[in-house]
GROMACS .gro file of C-alpha atoms in nm:
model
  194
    1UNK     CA    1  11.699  11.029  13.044
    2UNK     CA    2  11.432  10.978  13.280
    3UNK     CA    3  11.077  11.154  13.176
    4UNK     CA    4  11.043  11.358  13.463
    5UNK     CA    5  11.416  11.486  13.416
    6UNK     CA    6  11.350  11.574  13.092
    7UNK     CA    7  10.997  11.770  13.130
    8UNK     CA    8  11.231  11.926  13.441
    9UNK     CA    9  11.496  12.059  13.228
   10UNK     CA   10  11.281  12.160  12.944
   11UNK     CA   11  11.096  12.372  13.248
   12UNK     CA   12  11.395  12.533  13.315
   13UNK     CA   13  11.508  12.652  12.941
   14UNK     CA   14  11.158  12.785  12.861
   15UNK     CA   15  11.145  12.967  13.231
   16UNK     CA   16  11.470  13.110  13.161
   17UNK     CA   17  11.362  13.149  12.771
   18UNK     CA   18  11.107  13.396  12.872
   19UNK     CA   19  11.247  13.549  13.158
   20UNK     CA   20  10.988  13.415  13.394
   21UNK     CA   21  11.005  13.224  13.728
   22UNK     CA   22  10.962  12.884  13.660
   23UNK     CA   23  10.641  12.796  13.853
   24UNK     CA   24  10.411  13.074  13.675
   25UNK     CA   25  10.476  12.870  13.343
   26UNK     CA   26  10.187  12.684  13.424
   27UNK     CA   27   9.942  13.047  13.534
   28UNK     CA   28   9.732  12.937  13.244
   29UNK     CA   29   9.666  12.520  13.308
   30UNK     CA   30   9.509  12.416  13.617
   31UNK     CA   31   9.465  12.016  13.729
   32UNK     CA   32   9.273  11.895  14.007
   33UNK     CA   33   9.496  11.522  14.120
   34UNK     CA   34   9.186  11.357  14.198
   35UNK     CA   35   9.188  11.025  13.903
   36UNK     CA   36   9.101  10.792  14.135
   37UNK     CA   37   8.900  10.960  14.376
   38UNK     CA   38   8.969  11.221  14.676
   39UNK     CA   39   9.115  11.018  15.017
   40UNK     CA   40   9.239  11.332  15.184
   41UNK     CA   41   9.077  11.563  15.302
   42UNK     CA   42   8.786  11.558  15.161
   43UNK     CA   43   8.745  11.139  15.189
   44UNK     CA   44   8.521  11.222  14.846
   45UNK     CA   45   8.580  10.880  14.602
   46UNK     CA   46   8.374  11.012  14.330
   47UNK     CA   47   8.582  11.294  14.282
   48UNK     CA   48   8.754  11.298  13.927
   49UNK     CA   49   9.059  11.505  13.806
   50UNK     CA   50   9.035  11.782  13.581
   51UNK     CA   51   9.227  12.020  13.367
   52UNK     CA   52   9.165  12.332  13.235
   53UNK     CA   53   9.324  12.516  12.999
   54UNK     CA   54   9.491  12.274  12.749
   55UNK     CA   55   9.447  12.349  12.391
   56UNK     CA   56   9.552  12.190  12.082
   57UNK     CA   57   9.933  12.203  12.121
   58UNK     CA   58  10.108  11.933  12.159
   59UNK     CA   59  10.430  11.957  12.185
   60UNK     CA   60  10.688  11.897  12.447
   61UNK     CA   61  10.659  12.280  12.583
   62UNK     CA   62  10.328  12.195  12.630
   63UNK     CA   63  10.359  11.844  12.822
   64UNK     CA   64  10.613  11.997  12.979
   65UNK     CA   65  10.365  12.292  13.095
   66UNK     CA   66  10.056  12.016  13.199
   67UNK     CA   67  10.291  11.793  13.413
   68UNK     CA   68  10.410  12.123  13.629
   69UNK     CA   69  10.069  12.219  13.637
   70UNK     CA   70   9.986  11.864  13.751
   71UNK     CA   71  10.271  11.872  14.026
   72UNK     CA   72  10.167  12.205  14.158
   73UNK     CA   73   9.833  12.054  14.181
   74UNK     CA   74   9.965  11.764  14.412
   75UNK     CA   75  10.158  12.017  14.631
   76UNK     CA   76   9.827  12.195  14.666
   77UNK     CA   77   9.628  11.874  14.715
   78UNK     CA   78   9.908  11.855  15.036
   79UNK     CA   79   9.871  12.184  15.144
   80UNK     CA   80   9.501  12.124  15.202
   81UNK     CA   81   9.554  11.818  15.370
   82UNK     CA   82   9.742  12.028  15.616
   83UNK     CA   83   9.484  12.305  15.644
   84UNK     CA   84   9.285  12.059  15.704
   85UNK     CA   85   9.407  11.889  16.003
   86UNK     CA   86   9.509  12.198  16.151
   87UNK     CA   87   9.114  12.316  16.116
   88UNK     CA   88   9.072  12.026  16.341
   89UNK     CA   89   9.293  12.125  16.610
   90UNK     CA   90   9.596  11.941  16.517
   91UNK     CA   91   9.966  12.146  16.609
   92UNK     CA   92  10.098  12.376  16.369
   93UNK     CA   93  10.303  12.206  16.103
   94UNK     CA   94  10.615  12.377  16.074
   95UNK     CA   95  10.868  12.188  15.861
   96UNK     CA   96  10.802  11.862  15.653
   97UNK     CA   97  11.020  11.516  15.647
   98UNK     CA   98  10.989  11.357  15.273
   99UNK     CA   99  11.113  11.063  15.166
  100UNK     CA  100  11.045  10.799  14.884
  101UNK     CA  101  11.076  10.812  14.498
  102UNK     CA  102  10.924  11.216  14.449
  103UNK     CA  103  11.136  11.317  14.665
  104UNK     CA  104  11.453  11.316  14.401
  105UNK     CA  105  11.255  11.494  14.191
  106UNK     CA  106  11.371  11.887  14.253
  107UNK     CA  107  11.036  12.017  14.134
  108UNK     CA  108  10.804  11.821  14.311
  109UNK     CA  109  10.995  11.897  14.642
  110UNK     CA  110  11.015  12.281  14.567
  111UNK     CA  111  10.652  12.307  14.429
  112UNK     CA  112  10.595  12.168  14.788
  113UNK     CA  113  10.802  12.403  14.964
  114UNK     CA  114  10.671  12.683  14.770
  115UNK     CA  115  10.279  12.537  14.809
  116UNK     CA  116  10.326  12.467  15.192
  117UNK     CA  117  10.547  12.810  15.247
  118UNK     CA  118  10.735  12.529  15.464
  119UNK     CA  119  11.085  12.407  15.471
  120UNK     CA  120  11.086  12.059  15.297
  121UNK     CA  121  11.375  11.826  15.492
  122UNK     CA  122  11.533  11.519  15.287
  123UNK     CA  123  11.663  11.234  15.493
  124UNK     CA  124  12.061  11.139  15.413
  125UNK     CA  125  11.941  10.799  15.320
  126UNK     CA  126  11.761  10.696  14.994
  127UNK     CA  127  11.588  10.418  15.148
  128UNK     CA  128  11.443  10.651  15.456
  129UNK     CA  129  11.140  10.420  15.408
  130UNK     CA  130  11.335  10.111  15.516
  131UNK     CA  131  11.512  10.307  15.772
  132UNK     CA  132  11.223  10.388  15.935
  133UNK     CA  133  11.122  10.041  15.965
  134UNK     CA  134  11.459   9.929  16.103
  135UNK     CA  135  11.406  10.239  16.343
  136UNK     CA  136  11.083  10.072  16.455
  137UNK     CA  137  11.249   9.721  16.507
  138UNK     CA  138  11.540   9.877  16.700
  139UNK     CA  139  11.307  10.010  16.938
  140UNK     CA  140  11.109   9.699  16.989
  141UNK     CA  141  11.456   9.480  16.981
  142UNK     CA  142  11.544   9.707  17.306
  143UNK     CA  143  11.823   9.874  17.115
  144UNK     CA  144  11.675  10.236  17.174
  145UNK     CA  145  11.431  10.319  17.482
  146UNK     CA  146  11.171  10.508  17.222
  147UNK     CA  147  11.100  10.562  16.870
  148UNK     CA  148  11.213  10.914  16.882
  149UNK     CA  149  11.540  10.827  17.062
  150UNK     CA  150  11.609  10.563  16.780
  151UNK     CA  151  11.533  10.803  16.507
  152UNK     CA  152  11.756  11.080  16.638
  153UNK     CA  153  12.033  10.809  16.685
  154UNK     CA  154  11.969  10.663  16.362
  155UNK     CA  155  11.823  10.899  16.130
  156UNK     CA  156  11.992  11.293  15.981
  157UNK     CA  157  11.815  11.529  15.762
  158UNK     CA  158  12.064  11.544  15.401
  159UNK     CA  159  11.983  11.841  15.272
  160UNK     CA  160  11.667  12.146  15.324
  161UNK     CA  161  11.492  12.304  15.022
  162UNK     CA  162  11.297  12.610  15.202
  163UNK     CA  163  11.008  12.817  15.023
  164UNK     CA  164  11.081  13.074  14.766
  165UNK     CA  165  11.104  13.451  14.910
  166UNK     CA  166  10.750  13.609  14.944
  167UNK     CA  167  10.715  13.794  14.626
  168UNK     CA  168  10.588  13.708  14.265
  169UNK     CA  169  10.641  13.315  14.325
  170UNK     CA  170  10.476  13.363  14.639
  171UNK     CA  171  10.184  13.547  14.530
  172UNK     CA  172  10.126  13.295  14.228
  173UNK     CA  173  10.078  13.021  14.431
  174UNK     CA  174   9.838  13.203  14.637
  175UNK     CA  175   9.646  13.264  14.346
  176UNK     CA  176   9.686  12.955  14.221
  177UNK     CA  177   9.588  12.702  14.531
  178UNK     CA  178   9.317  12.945  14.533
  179UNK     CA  179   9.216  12.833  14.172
  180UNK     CA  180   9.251  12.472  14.266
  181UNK     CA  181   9.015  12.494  14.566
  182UNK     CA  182   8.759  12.634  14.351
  183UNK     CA  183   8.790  12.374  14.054
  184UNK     CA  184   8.735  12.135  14.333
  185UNK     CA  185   8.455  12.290  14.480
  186UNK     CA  186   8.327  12.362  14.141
  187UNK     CA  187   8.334  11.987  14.028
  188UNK     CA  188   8.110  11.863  14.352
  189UNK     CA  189   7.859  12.182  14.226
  190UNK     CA  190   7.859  12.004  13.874
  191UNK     CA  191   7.762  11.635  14.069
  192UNK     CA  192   7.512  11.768  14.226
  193UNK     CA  193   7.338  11.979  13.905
  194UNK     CA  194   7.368  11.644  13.714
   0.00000   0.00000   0.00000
C-alpha cells in the first residue's frame, strides 16, 4: 500500500475515532511548504519550511497528523497564489482544472477544494499532462482552428470534488490559512532580527 494511502486511511479511522471532521485533526500542527525556498507568490528563495507543534510522539497517528498538516499547508500555499494574482488585477478564479500525480490523491484534492472554497475539476484522462500537449500539436498540425476549440473537442472533466459546506470545516480553514500567513510572515520577521 502506497504511503500516502495509508497516512489517508489512517486519517479517516482516527477522524471517525473521535468524532471529528477529518481536516481539524491537524488544528494543533501547522507547516509552512517552503524547503526549498518560496517561488510563488512571494518569489522569496530564502524562505525555509517550518512546523509547529510536533512533540515527541511518534507514531503513525502522529505522521499521519504532520503529513495532513503538511497538505493543508500546500493547499494554502495555492490559495495565496490565487489571492495573489487576483490582488493584481487578474479575473476571478472560479473553478480549478488539476491534473498530474496529487491529483489521485483524495486529500490533497479536497484540502484544495476546501482551502480555495472552489470546485476542484479532474480531467477523464490520467495522462491530462500529455493530452494537453497533443492538444497543442493538434492545433498547430491544423487539426483544430484554436487551442480552446481543440481542448473542448479533445478534453472532458471526469469527475468534480466541490468545497465542504460553510460550517465547522469551513471556519477551520479560515483559521487555519490565517495561521499559515502569519508563520510566514513571522519567519521573514525572524530574518530580519538575525
Amino acid at each position: 500500500e502506497p504511503v500516502a494511502a495509508r497516512l489517508n486511511r489512517r486519517l479517516d479511522e482516527l477522524a471517525a475515532a473521535r468524532r471529528v471532521p477529518l481536516p481539524t485533526l491537524a488544528s494543533d500542527v501547522h507547516v509552512t511548504p517552503d524547503v526549498n525556498g518560496n517561488r510563488s507568490p512571494l518569489a522569496d528563495p530564502a524562505m525555509r519550511a517550518g512546523v509547529v507543534g510536533v512533540g515527541l510522539a511518534s507514531g503513525e497517528d502522529e505522521l499521519a497528523v504532520v503529513y495532513l498538516a503538511a497538505v493543508q499547508s500546500l493547499a494554502y500555499q495555492t490559495r495565496q497564489i490565487v489571492e495573489a494574482m487576483q490582488a493584481a488585477g487578474h479575473p476571478t478564479i472560479g473553478r480549478v482544472f488539476v491534473c498530474g500525480g496529487l491529483s489521485k490523491n483524495p486529500l490533497y484534492v479536497s484540502s484544495h477544494a476546501d482551502a480555495l472554497r472552489l470546485p476542484l475539476h479532474i480531467p477523464t484522462n490520467d495522462e491530462a499532462v500529455l493530452l494537453g500537449a497533443a492538444v497543442l500539436a493538434a492545433t498547430a498540425g491544423g487539426a483544430h482552428a484554436s487551442v480552446s476549440e481543440a481542448a473542448a473537442a479533445m478534453t472532458s472533466v471526469g469527475r468534480t470534488v466541490r468545497p465542504a459546506e460553510e460550517g465547522e470545516v469551513a471556519a477551520y480553514h479560515a483559521r487555519k490559512y490565517a495561521v499559515f500567513l502569519k508563520m510566514t510572515e513571522d519567519q521573514r520577521e525572524y530574518r530580519e532580527m538575525m
